[in-house]
XYZ file of C-alpha atoms in Angstrom:
666
model
C 111.856 126.242 130.258
C 108.657 128.191 129.719
C 105.562 126.662 128.201
C 105.111 128.174 124.754
C 101.871 129.794 123.735
C 99.667 128.069 121.181
C 100.300 130.864 118.721
C 104.063 130.364 119.040
C 103.654 126.651 118.438
C 101.577 127.395 115.359
C 104.105 129.954 114.183
C 106.732 127.209 114.093
C 104.635 125.595 111.358
C 104.206 128.892 109.570
C 107.876 129.698 109.376
C 109.129 126.200 108.641
C 106.697 126.223 105.720
C 107.490 129.731 104.517
C 111.245 129.241 104.903
C 111.202 125.923 103.036
C 109.203 127.396 100.159
C 111.562 130.359 100.045
C 114.623 128.088 99.991
C 113.144 125.992 97.199
C 111.865 129.083 95.388
C 108.801 126.970 94.778
C 105.730 125.830 96.683
C 102.626 126.961 98.544
C 103.145 128.906 101.776
C 99.650 130.362 102.095
C 97.737 127.258 103.161
C 100.185 126.120 105.877
C 100.213 129.650 107.287
C 96.424 129.774 107.263
C 95.812 126.297 108.717
C 98.634 126.332 111.286
C 96.338 127.126 114.208
C 93.955 124.316 113.240
C 96.885 121.920 112.915
C 98.283 122.895 116.305
C 95.016 122.180 118.096
C 94.362 118.907 116.307
C 97.880 117.499 116.559
C 98.589 118.937 119.963
C 95.355 117.997 121.752
C 93.488 115.294 119.862
C 95.446 113.246 117.318
C 96.210 109.747 118.598
C 99.485 108.661 116.985
C 102.994 107.485 117.738
C 105.875 109.170 115.886
C 108.098 106.239 116.855
C 105.882 103.810 114.963
C 104.014 105.334 112.006
C 102.491 101.889 111.329
C 100.835 101.428 114.737
C 97.522 99.775 113.727
C 95.216 101.789 115.992
C 96.620 105.215 115.167
C 94.398 107.996 113.945
C 94.749 108.597 110.209
C 95.478 112.163 109.119
C 94.976 113.066 105.465
C 96.087 116.331 103.893
C 93.672 116.431 100.978
C 94.843 119.903 99.914
C 98.244 118.358 99.328
C 99.802 121.428 97.687
C 100.228 122.700 101.270
C 102.563 119.790 101.950
C 104.907 121.816 104.108
C 102.188 121.930 106.757
C 102.392 118.151 107.056
C 106.176 118.019 106.846
C 106.449 120.631 109.595
C 104.032 118.635 111.777
C 105.903 115.386 111.239
C 109.254 117.007 111.991
C 108.088 118.885 115.071
C 106.236 115.958 116.656
C 109.196 113.603 116.319
C 108.815 111.507 113.185
C 111.877 110.406 111.258
C 111.961 113.565 109.184
C 115.006 115.635 110.164
C 115.320 119.354 109.618
C 117.746 118.819 106.740
C 114.916 117.169 104.793
C 112.758 120.263 105.239
C 115.641 122.366 103.978
C 115.641 120.142 100.878
C 111.949 120.734 100.168
C 111.042 119.890 96.574
C 114.573 118.733 95.771
C 115.604 115.501 94.056
C 115.519 112.429 96.333
C 114.363 114.384 99.379
C 111.625 113.048 101.644
C 109.796 116.336 101.279
C 108.348 116.215 97.791
C 106.163 118.978 96.419
C 103.084 116.977 97.365
C 102.974 114.321 100.113
C 103.985 110.833 98.980
C 103.093 107.878 101.163
C 105.944 105.701 99.955
C 108.600 108.346 100.596
C 107.867 109.972 103.938
C 107.218 108.324 107.332
C 103.880 109.457 108.715
C 102.295 110.328 105.361
C 99.211 108.137 105.122
C 98.405 108.689 101.456
C 99.749 110.465 98.415
C 97.749 113.617 97.758
C 97.813 116.463 95.306
C 95.007 115.899 92.793
C 92.373 117.767 94.793
C 89.532 115.857 96.355
C 91.176 112.464 96.203
C 92.648 112.711 99.693
C 89.121 113.307 100.967
C 87.919 110.209 99.105
C 90.874 108.198 100.452
C 89.832 109.338 103.933
C 86.367 107.888 103.361
C 88.126 104.594 102.623
C 90.187 104.899 105.818
C 87.078 105.561 107.888
C 85.164 102.726 106.242
C 88.053 100.370 106.983
C 88.008 101.378 110.644
C 84.239 100.819 110.855
C 84.354 97.374 109.264
C 87.365 96.159 111.249
C 85.733 97.335 114.466
C 82.544 95.463 113.577
C 84.432 92.256 112.951
C 87.000 92.246 115.731
C 85.847 94.351 118.668
C 84.236 92.531 121.545
C 82.711 93.756 124.782
C 85.542 95.099 126.892
C 87.995 94.807 123.971
C 87.884 97.791 121.625
C 91.072 97.046 119.720
C 89.950 99.021 116.652
C 88.996 102.507 117.778
C 90.457 105.475 115.948
C 89.475 108.527 113.933
C 90.205 109.678 110.411
C 90.972 113.391 110.089
C 91.024 115.354 106.853
C 92.276 118.822 106.064
C 90.728 120.164 102.878
C 90.210 123.398 101.016
C 87.912 125.077 98.531
C 89.519 123.251 95.617
C 88.783 119.837 97.127
C 85.118 120.757 97.460
C 84.868 122.044 93.907
C 86.067 118.710 92.540
C 83.231 116.347 91.667
C 84.860 113.492 93.533
C 84.069 115.282 96.790
C 80.367 114.821 96.075
C 80.761 111.162 95.176
C 82.771 110.284 98.265
C 81.047 112.482 100.841
C 77.561 111.497 99.761
C 78.468 107.847 100.291
C 80.210 108.612 103.608
C 76.985 110.120 104.905
C 74.943 107.144 103.749
C 77.352 104.734 105.444
C 77.280 106.717 108.687
C 81.054 107.038 109.086
C 80.947 108.770 112.451
C 84.694 108.695 113.009
C 85.414 110.699 109.863
C 86.065 114.364 110.698
C 86.946 116.902 108.022
C 88.258 120.381 108.749
C 87.516 122.777 105.906
C 89.936 125.642 105.277
C 87.308 128.168 104.242
C 89.547 131.004 103.036
C 87.686 131.891 99.804
C 90.922 131.832 97.804
C 92.116 129.577 95.000
C 94.844 130.031 92.408
C 92.830 132.412 90.267
C 91.870 134.628 93.213
C 88.746 135.060 95.310
C 86.385 132.187 94.635
C 83.162 134.200 94.647
C 83.134 134.204 90.865
C 83.150 130.411 90.554
C 82.352 128.791 93.907
C 79.264 130.070 95.691
C 77.852 126.752 96.898
C 76.188 126.663 100.279
C 78.684 124.084 101.496
C 77.169 123.564 104.964
C 73.734 122.832 103.491
C 75.296 120.543 100.914
C 76.941 118.417 103.588
C 73.877 118.427 105.782
C 71.985 117.045 102.794
C 74.554 114.217 102.646
C 73.739 113.317 106.251
C 76.814 114.916 107.825
C 76.998 116.890 111.027
C 78.154 120.395 110.081
C 79.771 122.831 112.498
C 79.638 126.284 110.964
C 81.559 129.519 111.237
C 84.461 128.372 113.382
C 87.268 130.904 113.690
C 90.160 128.918 112.279
C 92.627 131.079 114.200
C 90.945 130.722 117.603
C 92.216 127.609 119.431
C 89.274 127.550 121.806
C 86.710 127.539 119.010
C 88.637 124.926 117.085
C 88.970 122.685 120.132
C 85.276 122.944 120.995
C 84.332 122.118 117.404
C 86.527 119.024 117.455
C 85.033 117.838 120.739
C 81.565 118.276 119.281
C 82.634 116.288 116.221
C 83.996 113.443 118.333
C 80.784 113.258 120.329
C 78.816 112.480 117.167
C 79.230 108.777 116.415
C 76.551 108.163 113.783
C 77.483 110.846 111.231
C 80.699 112.173 109.730
C 81.449 115.785 110.603
C 82.495 118.800 108.551
C 84.042 121.636 110.577
C 83.919 124.859 108.582
C 86.854 127.017 109.684
C 87.085 130.602 108.509
C 90.760 131.344 107.900
C 93.058 133.835 106.252
C 95.413 132.422 103.666
C 98.995 133.501 104.335
C 98.079 134.463 107.915
C 100.595 136.931 109.366
C 101.948 138.238 106.075
C 101.453 142.035 106.158
C 101.001 142.422 102.398
C 99.967 138.991 101.106
C 97.621 137.620 103.751
C 94.161 136.977 102.317
C 95.434 137.207 98.757
C 96.099 134.662 96.039
C 99.677 135.971 95.843
C 100.466 133.870 98.935
C 98.900 130.728 97.511
C 101.466 129.242 95.178
C 104.658 131.280 95.309
C 107.307 132.184 97.892
C 106.547 135.223 99.993
C 109.856 136.806 98.999
C 112.707 137.748 101.324
C 111.354 141.185 102.230
C 107.819 139.930 102.900
C 109.142 137.003 104.893
C 111.141 139.404 107.052
C 108.072 141.584 107.531
C 106.038 138.514 108.505
C 108.604 137.582 111.146
C 108.239 141.013 112.633
C 104.450 140.965 112.454
C 104.197 137.618 114.253
C 107.010 138.370 116.686
C 109.144 135.481 115.449
C 112.739 136.694 115.796
C 114.398 133.396 114.882
C 116.431 132.855 111.701
C 115.282 130.558 108.930
C 114.826 126.929 110.017
C 115.693 127.714 113.628
C 113.206 126.390 116.184
C 113.771 127.229 119.875
C 114.130 124.330 122.306
C 110.940 125.176 124.195
C 108.966 125.084 120.940
C 110.406 121.663 120.077
C 109.555 120.445 123.568
C 106.020 121.768 123.250
C 105.516 119.817 120.046
C 107.343 116.567 120.917
C 104.797 113.723 120.806
C 107.173 110.772 121.083
C 106.712 109.941 124.748
C 102.946 110.383 124.638
C 102.743 108.359 121.445
C 104.814 105.507 122.855
C 102.573 105.460 125.930
C 99.448 105.316 123.763
C 100.762 102.392 121.779
C 102.006 100.596 124.898
C 98.560 100.913 126.449
C 96.955 99.563 123.286
C 99.463 96.698 123.108
C 98.615 95.683 126.663
C 94.924 95.764 125.819
C 95.585 93.729 122.668
C 97.377 91.079 124.739
C 94.305 90.740 126.911
C 92.176 90.560 123.775
C 94.423 87.848 122.302
C 94.035 85.813 125.475
C 90.259 86.122 125.319
C 89.850 85.812 121.529
C 92.987 84.085 120.170
C 91.640 83.209 116.721
C 90.312 86.697 116.059
C 93.544 88.267 117.314
C 95.648 86.048 115.058
C 93.482 86.830 112.051
C 93.546 90.561 112.763
C 97.341 90.561 113.117
C 97.780 88.592 109.911
C 95.559 90.978 108.002
C 97.315 94.052 109.348
C 100.665 92.565 108.335
C 99.262 92.101 104.820
C 99.979 88.375 104.813
C 97.760 85.870 103.062
C 96.473 82.768 104.883
C 99.077 80.010 104.889
C 96.951 77.683 102.767
C 95.703 80.219 100.237
C 98.220 79.657 97.452
C 97.846 75.895 97.604
C 94.073 76.288 97.453
C 94.346 78.679 94.497
C 96.653 76.343 92.603
C 94.308 73.403 93.192
C 91.372 75.448 91.927
C 93.304 76.477 88.804
C 94.275 72.863 88.117
C 90.647 71.772 88.490
C 89.507 74.459 86.045
C 92.074 73.320 83.510
C 90.835 69.751 83.829
C 87.145 70.669 83.626
C 87.540 73.192 80.790
C 84.516 75.469 81.198
C 83.602 77.750 78.302
C 82.209 80.871 79.955
C 82.526 84.633 79.695
C 85.610 85.726 81.555
C 83.427 87.979 83.745
C 81.682 84.764 84.841
C 85.053 83.095 85.297
C 86.018 86.048 87.478
C 82.972 85.494 89.665
C 83.817 81.803 89.895
C 87.321 82.696 91.100
C 85.912 85.068 93.711
C 83.552 82.333 94.901
C 86.530 80.032 95.339
C 88.980 82.488 96.890
C 86.864 84.870 98.982
C 85.748 82.411 101.695
C 89.404 82.031 102.655
C 90.127 85.761 102.531
C 88.166 87.836 105.062
C 90.350 90.787 103.993
C 88.854 90.740 100.497
C 86.292 93.537 100.189
C 84.449 94.052 96.920
C 82.247 96.613 95.309
C 80.812 97.873 92.051
C 79.613 101.186 90.660
C 75.972 100.147 90.348
C 76.841 97.252 88.068
C 77.134 94.314 90.448
C 74.857 92.150 88.303
C 76.837 92.959 85.155
C 80.346 92.972 86.584
C 79.524 89.735 88.470
C 81.406 90.890 91.539
C 78.911 89.546 94.054
C 79.433 86.087 95.524
C 77.370 83.925 97.859
C 79.050 85.343 100.956
C 78.764 89.027 99.977
C 77.377 91.203 102.775
C 76.744 94.912 102.528
C 79.028 97.382 104.273
C 76.037 99.635 104.857
C 74.936 97.726 107.955
C 76.615 96.503 111.103
C 77.298 92.920 110.005
C 80.578 91.638 111.400
C 81.253 89.898 108.084
C 80.486 92.917 105.884
C 82.629 92.683 102.760
C 80.849 94.448 99.901
C 80.314 98.122 99.101
C 77.459 99.188 96.885
C 79.160 102.314 95.546
C 76.345 103.558 93.368
C 77.200 105.431 90.170
C 80.456 106.817 91.544
C 83.346 105.366 89.513
C 85.958 107.959 90.478
C 84.968 108.055 94.128
C 84.826 104.250 94.220
C 88.409 103.730 93.085
C 89.762 106.486 95.334
C 87.886 105.018 98.314
C 89.331 101.613 97.416
C 92.794 103.160 97.582
C 91.974 104.342 101.109
C 90.757 100.886 102.127
C 94.026 99.409 100.869
C 96.189 102.031 102.579
C 94.477 101.644 105.932
C 95.614 98.047 106.174
C 93.651 94.898 106.837
C 91.907 94.859 103.458
C 92.482 93.879 99.847
C 89.787 95.849 98.008
C 88.403 95.160 94.570
C 86.102 97.541 92.734
C 84.364 97.208 89.395
C 82.688 98.904 86.459
C 82.671 98.639 82.656
C 86.095 99.063 81.063
C 85.009 102.132 79.093
C 84.148 103.860 82.387
C 87.699 103.491 83.623
C 87.911 106.958 82.086
C 85.805 108.240 84.973
C 88.144 106.729 87.567
C 91.348 107.231 85.598
C 93.167 109.525 88.004
C 92.378 107.277 90.958
C 93.783 104.335 88.971
C 96.927 106.356 88.317
C 97.145 107.195 92.008
C 96.804 103.488 92.870
C 100.052 102.871 91.018
C 101.784 106.019 92.226
C 101.011 105.489 95.935
C 101.295 102.414 95.446
C 98.106 100.809 96.794
C 97.268 97.122 97.007
C 94.000 97.481 95.139
C 92.341 95.370 92.462
C 90.363 97.208 89.799
C 87.964 94.973 87.879
C 86.623 95.964 84.470
C 84.148 93.969 82.418
C 82.582 94.437 78.978
C 86.056 94.811 77.594
C 85.542 95.386 73.864
C 83.114 95.832 70.992
C 82.010 92.391 72.114
C 79.464 93.986 74.426
C 77.485 94.705 71.291
C 74.318 96.717 71.106
C 75.167 99.371 73.711
C 77.296 100.960 71.033
C 80.417 103.109 70.897
C 79.684 105.071 74.092
C 80.109 101.827 75.992
C 82.712 100.086 73.843
C 86.320 100.565 74.977
C 88.921 101.015 72.283
C 92.002 102.806 73.640
C 91.509 101.807 77.266
C 93.582 98.633 77.431
C 96.665 100.312 76.036
C 96.151 103.398 78.122
C 95.964 101.447 81.363
C 98.998 99.350 80.456
C 101.016 102.533 80.075
C 100.508 103.560 83.722
C 103.877 102.889 85.403
C 103.650 100.199 88.047
C 100.237 99.027 86.897
C 99.610 95.360 86.217
C 96.856 94.673 83.684
C 95.472 91.178 83.070
C 93.219 90.382 80.122
C 92.657 86.618 80.342
C 91.524 84.413 77.475
C 89.531 81.818 79.435
C 88.509 80.679 82.903
C 91.958 79.324 83.735
C 93.784 82.525 82.885
C 91.066 84.427 84.786
C 91.764 82.441 87.941
C 95.519 82.947 87.542
C 94.920 86.672 87.143
C 92.922 86.784 90.379
C 95.572 84.795 92.206
C 98.325 87.128 90.973
C 96.330 90.239 91.875
C 95.647 88.963 95.380
C 99.305 88.039 95.820
C 100.616 91.380 94.629
C 101.442 93.453 97.694
C 103.443 96.261 96.059
C 100.872 97.857 93.786
C 97.532 97.637 92.006
C 96.207 95.191 89.487
C 93.666 95.743 86.738
C 91.590 92.713 85.736
C 89.762 92.988 82.415
C 86.988 90.561 81.524
C 84.656 89.838 78.614
C 80.884 89.866 78.335
C 80.881 87.095 75.738
C 81.779 83.427 76.260
C 85.414 82.444 75.692
C 86.587 79.023 74.559
C 88.613 76.970 77.022
C 92.214 76.414 75.904
C 94.056 73.131 76.360
C 97.326 73.350 78.311
C 99.936 71.180 79.947
C 100.770 71.638 83.621
C 103.854 73.545 82.547
C 101.793 75.898 80.399
C 99.396 76.522 83.284
C 102.363 77.507 85.446
C 103.662 79.745 82.650
C 100.517 81.894 82.629
C 101.851 83.766 85.668
C 104.736 85.033 83.524
C 102.336 87.256 81.593
C 103.093 85.801 78.148
C 103.716 82.205 77.167
C 103.553 79.756 74.293
C 100.047 78.358 74.082
C 100.539 76.413 70.839
C 103.526 75.210 68.851
C 103.472 73.041 65.748
C 104.088 69.358 66.545
C 107.589 69.501 65.089
C 108.322 72.648 67.166
C 109.325 74.544 64.031
C 107.290 77.572 63.091
C 107.232 80.172 60.349
C 105.484 82.969 62.220
C 104.064 83.998 65.588
C 100.462 84.931 66.391
C 99.957 86.958 69.591
C 96.586 87.399 71.251
C 94.907 88.435 74.475
C 91.487 87.845 75.965
C 88.702 87.015 73.530
C 91.076 87.246 70.586
C 93.252 84.313 71.657
C 90.697 81.906 70.244
C 90.865 83.801 66.935
C 94.620 83.317 66.917
C 94.256 79.609 67.716
C 91.762 79.038 64.907
C 93.943 81.057 62.527
C 96.900 78.826 63.410
C 94.860 75.735 62.597
C 93.818 77.144 59.212
C 97.361 78.220 58.424
C 98.605 74.752 59.318
C 96.150 73.253 56.835
C 97.765 75.494 54.218
C 101.269 74.404 55.159
C 102.121 77.504 57.222
C 103.341 76.707 60.724
C 102.388 79.220 63.412
C 103.252 79.580 67.078
C 100.456 81.073 69.216
C 101.415 83.230 72.175
C 98.843 84.166 74.784
C 99.817 87.381 76.492
C 97.341 88.081 79.290
C 99.646 90.584 81.013
C 102.161 92.565 78.990
C 103.369 94.390 82.104
C 104.401 91.133 83.760
C 105.814 89.713 80.542
C 108.004 92.756 79.988
C 109.463 92.292 83.482
C 110.562 88.716 82.756
C 114.229 87.861 82.184
C 115.473 88.269 78.641
C 115.826 84.516 78.335
C 112.113 84.024 78.899
C 111.035 86.800 76.575
C 113.380 85.557 73.879
C 112.100 82.030 74.369
C 108.541 83.153 73.755
C 109.192 85.764 71.069
C 112.539 84.823 69.498
C 114.226 87.653 67.668
C 114.886 85.513 64.608
C 111.171 85.277 63.858
C 110.137 88.631 62.436
C 106.882 87.412 60.973
C 104.439 88.314 63.714
C 100.744 89.148 63.918
C 99.078 90.523 67.047
C 95.314 90.570 67.460
C 93.357 92.456 70.111
C 90.040 94.292 70.022
C 91.612 97.652 70.791
C 93.933 100.236 69.283
C 96.753 98.747 67.257
C 99.745 100.995 67.969
C 100.516 99.417 71.347
C 101.328 96.073 69.753
C 104.044 97.469 67.495
C 106.492 96.960 70.364
C 106.010 93.215 69.890
C 105.499 92.843 66.154
C 107.727 95.670 64.876
C 107.079 97.806 61.848
C 107.325 94.767 59.615
C 104.651 92.834 61.519
C 100.872 93.183 61.438
C 98.283 94.126 64.020
C 94.603 93.299 63.789
C 92.534 95.618 65.971
C 90.312 98.664 65.903
C 91.461 102.256 65.508
C 88.033 103.826 65.376
C 85.063 103.988 67.679
C 82.685 101.049 67.623
C 79.040 100.780 66.636
C 75.727 99.498 67.938
C 75.003 95.983 66.722
C 75.229 92.368 67.864
C 78.761 91.411 68.809
C 79.319 88.868 66.036
C 78.341 91.432 63.435
C 80.687 94.003 64.926
C 83.681 91.685 64.818
C 82.950 91.011 61.158
C 82.341 94.687 60.390
C 85.596 95.846 61.955
C 87.602 92.980 60.561
C 88.646 91.341 63.806
C 88.258 87.855 62.400
C 90.094 84.628 61.806
C 90.122 85.429 58.095
C 91.875 88.745 58.642
C 94.490 87.132 60.871
C 95.163 84.463 58.253
C 95.379 87.048 55.472
C 97.763 89.219 57.487
C 99.954 86.250 58.337
C 100.225 85.102 54.735
C 100.999 88.629 53.577
C 104.140 88.876 55.752
């Protein structure tokens, strides 16, 4: 069997991609054809991975930020020996295939993160690289480098146009992420054509200004130049590296190479045939010669890499048993054995002590209690640490080389922050939490959506959750945000009413391993609510009965969340004085409540009781699902105003009086 040429190996990528797009009559052949030579050099000569175990902890992470070129990644995974058979490539973009239009981490072995929204893969990669840096600082010892891998990113012009690329790459330079290496597909083409009319940035100077090493003017079709650039990148350990590769989109296509026509549509049967002839690829669609498969097969080399690492880890475990056990536990995503008992004891103590504090303060109190037992917990805030109250006594900046570093000062980078947090979560070994004001969730919205879609074990903290923040005015006062975030599939949003519910929310978010949580906290103080032990346990169900009349018979139901629960409780007391018996339901998490068995939901909100009032300082439409068209909702369907909080609640009618009036009018 002859050793195939590099170009032939790269052509296997080109034609698997072009053939799959043609079969689907949908997709993006141009990028895989243009980046095939870069991919062959990286995956063939440098990438440290094991196709037999995509979860090997010390593998290099590869991120395809320009995810529309997904067939490049699928071809690489198939050719190198991952569990992605040829039949899956033939089913590209088809229902229930493992080759979706854009890479999906949950669906395809070897895909590290879900990409497609441009720039976010690059930001995820910053999170991967940061995770590697911090784990290495904590666990590596002299003679025992158990955490030692690179993060590689493929990206295109579109990724660099997106603002998130600035947010993430600026921070990556500041943090000195020397094992982050990005290869830029500089082909000057996007969907609308040649980019000279809308993208003329001096990209190399931009990245040099961030503190990156930049390698310019690499011929992206010359394996020797690519290989030398990668070696230069690996030699730089204090700065991330951008390798600028000049390429031709749709490389090899006689009539569509270098043109936008190859970007997002099949080449067409005639052009595909002409491309086969031009690149001297005589093989039918989806047929890969045995020598090409053999040239790509990375299974034996990957198994050897992992076996070598495993042997080194055994020696490390013998020398540092406690560190090795902690590292392994974190990588498995398991919580410390005593964490839940500790959390439950803390929650019980809070219920007994009954502090009246802002829920943002209650959040900080929970972090102070939980974080010392969770070295995997890594926090951060978008320049609002003192307002979000995300710092705790043991917080140490990730910007240095402290082995216990556990806090990222993200600066004013909400979108980049949440996307980086997704990368930290996906890497393994961390449970990240990030934070900003609730109204600024708009800035990070797509990263929050991606958290749920991936799904990523991330915790997104939002404070200043209503008009209750007061004088900052409507630009800073969230109105539609709670409902909007609840509507993200797979999201889990907690809006607690006091310190106890806040602690339960933190416990639930830390426990949740299959997706993100959103924790929403108030600026203003919230009254402690009295509960039995059973009621405390019921908080975790998302919605529960907080108050029933003594005789357990009620005429109507009041539903509240967060700061408005105390309004509902006071309204119930006033109604009782007028002979109207009300049940009060606290619903800190509608997502969790809706997932409860029918018996529980019916027990809390029985169908026979149609007289219902919901109160929340946000848009009202969301609550119709619980109160029906014949119920009432007290909320705000306009933007807020600048004034002290108590005046705003009166002005917008979110008051005990309004709740009582609405209840009596039913």
